[in-house]
C-alpha positions as a printed NumPy array, in Angstrom:
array([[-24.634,  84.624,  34.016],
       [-25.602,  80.798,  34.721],
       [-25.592,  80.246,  30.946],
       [-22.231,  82.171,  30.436],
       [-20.297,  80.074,  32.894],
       [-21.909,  76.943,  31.721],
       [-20.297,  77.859,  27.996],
       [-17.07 ,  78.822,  29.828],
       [-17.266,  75.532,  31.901],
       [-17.914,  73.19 ,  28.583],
       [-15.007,  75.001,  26.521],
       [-12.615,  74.945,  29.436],
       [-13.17 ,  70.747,  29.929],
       [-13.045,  70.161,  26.184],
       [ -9.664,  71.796,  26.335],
       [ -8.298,  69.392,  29.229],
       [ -9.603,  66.894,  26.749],
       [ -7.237,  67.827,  24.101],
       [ -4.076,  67.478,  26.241],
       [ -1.579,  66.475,  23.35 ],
       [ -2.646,  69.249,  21.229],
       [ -2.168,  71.921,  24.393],
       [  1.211,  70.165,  24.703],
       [  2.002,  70.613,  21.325],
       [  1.379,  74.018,  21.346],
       [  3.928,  74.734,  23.899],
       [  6.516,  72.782,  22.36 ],
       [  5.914,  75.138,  19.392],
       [  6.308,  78.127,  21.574],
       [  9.238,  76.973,  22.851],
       [ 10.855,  76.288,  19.477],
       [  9.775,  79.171,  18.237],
       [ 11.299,  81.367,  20.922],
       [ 14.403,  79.553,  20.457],
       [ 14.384,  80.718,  16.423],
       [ 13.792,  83.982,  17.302],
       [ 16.814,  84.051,  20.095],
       [ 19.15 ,  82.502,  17.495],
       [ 17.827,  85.257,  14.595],
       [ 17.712,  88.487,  17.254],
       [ 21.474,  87.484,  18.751],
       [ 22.925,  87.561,  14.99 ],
       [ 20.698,  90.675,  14.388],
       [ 22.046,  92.407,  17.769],
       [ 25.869,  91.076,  17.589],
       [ 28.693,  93.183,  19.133],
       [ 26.279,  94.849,  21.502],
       [ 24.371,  96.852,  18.451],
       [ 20.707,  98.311,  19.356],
       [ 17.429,  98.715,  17.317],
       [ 14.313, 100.404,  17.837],
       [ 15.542, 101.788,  21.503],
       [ 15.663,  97.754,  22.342],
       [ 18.523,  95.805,  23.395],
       [ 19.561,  92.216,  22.89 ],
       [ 18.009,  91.057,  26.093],
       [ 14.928,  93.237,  25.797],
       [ 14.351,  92.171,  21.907],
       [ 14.428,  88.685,  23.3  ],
       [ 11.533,  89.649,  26.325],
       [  9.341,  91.375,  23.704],
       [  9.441,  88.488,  21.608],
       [  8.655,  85.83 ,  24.715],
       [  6.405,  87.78 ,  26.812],
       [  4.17 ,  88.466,  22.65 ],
       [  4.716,  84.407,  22.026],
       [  2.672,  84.1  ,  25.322],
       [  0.179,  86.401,  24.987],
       [ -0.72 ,  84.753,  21.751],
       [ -1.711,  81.489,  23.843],
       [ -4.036,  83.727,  25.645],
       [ -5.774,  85.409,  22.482],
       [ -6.108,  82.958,  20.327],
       [ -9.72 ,  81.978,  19.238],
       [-10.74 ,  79.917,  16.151],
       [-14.041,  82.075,  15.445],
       [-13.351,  83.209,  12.157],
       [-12.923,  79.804,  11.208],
       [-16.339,  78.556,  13.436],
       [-17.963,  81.659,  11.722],
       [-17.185,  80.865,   7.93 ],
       [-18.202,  77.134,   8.489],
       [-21.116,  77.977,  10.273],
       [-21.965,  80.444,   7.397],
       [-21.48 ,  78.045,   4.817],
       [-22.992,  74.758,   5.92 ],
       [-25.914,  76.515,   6.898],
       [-25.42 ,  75.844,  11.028],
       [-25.216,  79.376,  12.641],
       [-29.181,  79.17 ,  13.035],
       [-27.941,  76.783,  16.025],
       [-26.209,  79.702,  17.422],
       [-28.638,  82.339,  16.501],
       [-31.492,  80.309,  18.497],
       [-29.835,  80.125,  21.713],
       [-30.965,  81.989,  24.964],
       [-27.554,  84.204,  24.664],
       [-26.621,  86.357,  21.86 ],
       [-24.197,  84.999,  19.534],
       [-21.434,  87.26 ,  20.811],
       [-21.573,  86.485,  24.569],
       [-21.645,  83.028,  23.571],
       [-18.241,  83.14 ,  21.868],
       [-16.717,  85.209,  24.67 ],
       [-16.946,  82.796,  27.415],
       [-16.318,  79.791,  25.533],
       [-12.95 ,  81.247,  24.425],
       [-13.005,  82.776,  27.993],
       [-13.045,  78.82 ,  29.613],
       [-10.852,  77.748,  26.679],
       [ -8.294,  80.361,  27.628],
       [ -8.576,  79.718,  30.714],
       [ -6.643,  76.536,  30.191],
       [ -3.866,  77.993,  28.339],
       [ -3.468,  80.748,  31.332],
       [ -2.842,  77.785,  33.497],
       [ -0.467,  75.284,  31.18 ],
       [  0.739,  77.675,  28.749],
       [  1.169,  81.66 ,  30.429],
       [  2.032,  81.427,  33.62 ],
       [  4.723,  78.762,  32.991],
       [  5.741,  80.799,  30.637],
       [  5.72 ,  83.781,  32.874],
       [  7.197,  82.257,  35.48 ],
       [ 10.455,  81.024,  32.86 ],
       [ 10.598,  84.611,  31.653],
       [ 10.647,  86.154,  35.154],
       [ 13.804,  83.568,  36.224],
       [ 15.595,  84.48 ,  33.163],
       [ 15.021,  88.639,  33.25 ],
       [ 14.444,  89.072,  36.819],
       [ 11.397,  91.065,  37.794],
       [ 13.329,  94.383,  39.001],
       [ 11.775,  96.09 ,  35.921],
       [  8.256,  95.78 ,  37.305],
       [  6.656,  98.867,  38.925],
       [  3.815,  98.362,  41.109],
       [  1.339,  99.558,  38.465],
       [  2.344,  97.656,  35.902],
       [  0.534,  94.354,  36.68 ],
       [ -2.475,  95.957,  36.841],
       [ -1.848,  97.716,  33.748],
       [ -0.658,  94.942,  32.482],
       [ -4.025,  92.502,  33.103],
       [ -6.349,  95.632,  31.848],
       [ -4.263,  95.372,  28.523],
       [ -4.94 ,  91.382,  28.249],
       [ -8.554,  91.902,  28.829],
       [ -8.834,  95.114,  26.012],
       [ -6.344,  92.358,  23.7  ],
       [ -8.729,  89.386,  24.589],
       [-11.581,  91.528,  23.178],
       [-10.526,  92.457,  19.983],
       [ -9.185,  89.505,  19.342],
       [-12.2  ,  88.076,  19.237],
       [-14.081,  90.635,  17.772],
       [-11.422,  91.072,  14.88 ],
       [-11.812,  86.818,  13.947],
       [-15.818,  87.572,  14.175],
       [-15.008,  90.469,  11.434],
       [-13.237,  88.467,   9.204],
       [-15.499,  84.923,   9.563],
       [-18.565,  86.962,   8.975],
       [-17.114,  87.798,   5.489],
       [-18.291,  84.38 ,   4.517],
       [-21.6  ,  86.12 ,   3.98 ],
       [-20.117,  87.568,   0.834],
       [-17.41 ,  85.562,  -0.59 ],
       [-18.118,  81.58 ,  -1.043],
       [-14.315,  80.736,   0.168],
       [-12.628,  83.598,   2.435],
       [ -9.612,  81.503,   3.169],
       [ -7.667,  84.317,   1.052],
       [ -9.506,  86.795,   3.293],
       [ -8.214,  85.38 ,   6.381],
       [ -5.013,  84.572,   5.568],
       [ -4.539,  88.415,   4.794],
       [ -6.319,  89.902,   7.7  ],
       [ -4.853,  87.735,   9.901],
       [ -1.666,  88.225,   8.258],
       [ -1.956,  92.202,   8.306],
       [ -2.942,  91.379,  12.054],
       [  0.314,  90.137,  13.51 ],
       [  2.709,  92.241,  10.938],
       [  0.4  ,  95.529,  12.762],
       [  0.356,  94.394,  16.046],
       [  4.206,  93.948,  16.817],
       [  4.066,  90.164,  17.2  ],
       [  6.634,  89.736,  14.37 ],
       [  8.793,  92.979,  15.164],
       [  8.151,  95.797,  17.86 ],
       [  6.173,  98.741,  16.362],
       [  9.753, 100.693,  17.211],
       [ 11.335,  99.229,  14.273],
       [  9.887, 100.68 ,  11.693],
       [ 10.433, 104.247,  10.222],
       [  9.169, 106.883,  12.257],
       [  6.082, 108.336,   9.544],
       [  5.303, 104.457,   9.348],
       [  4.704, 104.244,  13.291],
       [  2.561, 107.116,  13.286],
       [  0.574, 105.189,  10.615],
       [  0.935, 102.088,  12.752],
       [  0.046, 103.738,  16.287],
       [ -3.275, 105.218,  14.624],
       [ -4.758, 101.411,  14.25 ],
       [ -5.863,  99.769,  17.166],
       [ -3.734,  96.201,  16.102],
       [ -0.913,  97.52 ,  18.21 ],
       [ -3.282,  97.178,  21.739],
       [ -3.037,  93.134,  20.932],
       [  0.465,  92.394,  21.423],
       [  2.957,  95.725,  21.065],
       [  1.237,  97.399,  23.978],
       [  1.078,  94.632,  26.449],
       [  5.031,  93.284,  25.216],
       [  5.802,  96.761,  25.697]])
């Protein structure tokens, strides 16, 4: 456990390192909430519904999936491929921890961060503008169980798709299409709801929706 939280400790003060690029990142969260309330209030004009959502609850969904997305994002695929390719992962293959646990608590310490400058403000913004009278007692805990599950395959999904460096010499297509498939999947472009009843079925049956629809939802 000594060598986890060291990894976690490392990866969380590289990230206070990188201040403008965590500051970035939330100015692009911001914009990009404000594209999708200028998009959903044309969508959902004279009071119209979609999907069993609302105007105001399109517009949650949409905020509450932006910020989860702080909290599971990981580069590993990317650190995996490289790795592959330049002939580096023996570095991580040596070490006293396996290769896994290793890239869970760095992205555990590195998350951390965003939890602190990126979530809970955000949070915290979406609670003043909603209210918080929709929230049951349960649902907090349900709703941290659902981050953890999300945090997991998040990572484990970018570990599938860098590890396909083994077998094609550029995967860039490769993870441009998973990750792609990802999001559309998961309900961080549109809720799950939206789409034709057989094709939620279809949709439900993968586990992409536990990264973002469940959570938002």
């Amino acid at each position: 456990m000594l060598r986890h939280f060291e990894a976690a400790k490392t990866s969380f003060n590289s990230a206070v390192q990188y201040r403008a690029g965590m500051a970035l990142t939330i100015l692009m969260t911001v914009v990009n909430v404000g594209i999708m309330y200028v998009v959903w209030s044309t969508i959902f004009a004279n009071g119209a519904t979609y999907g069993n959502y609302n105007l105001d609850q399109i517009i949650l969904h949409s905020a509450l999936a932006a910020s989860l997305f702080s909290l599971m994002w990981d580069d590993w695929n990317n650190m995996l491929s490289t790795a592959i390719h330049d002939g580096t992962l023996f570095k991580y293959t040596i070490r006293p921890v396996s290769l896994f646990h290793y890239a869970f608590w760095w992205k555990a310490g590195h998350r951390l961060f965003a939890l602190i400058i990126e979530f809970l403000p955000s949070m915290a913004t979406i609670g003043l503008l909603f209210g918080i009278d929709f929230i049951t007692p349960e649902q907090p805990l349900a709703f941290t169980a659902a981050i953890i599950l999300a945090f997991c395959y998040f990572l484990l999904f970018n570990g599938f798709v860098g590890i396909s460096a083994f077998w094609a010499k550029r995967n860039d297509g490769i993870n441009w299409v998973m990750i792609s498939t990802r999001n559309l999947l998961s309900g961080l472009i549109i809720p799950l709801s939206f789409y034709p009843e057989a094709i939620q079925r279809v949709f439900f049956f993968l586990p992409f929706q536990h990264v973002f629809y469940v959570p938002s939802t």
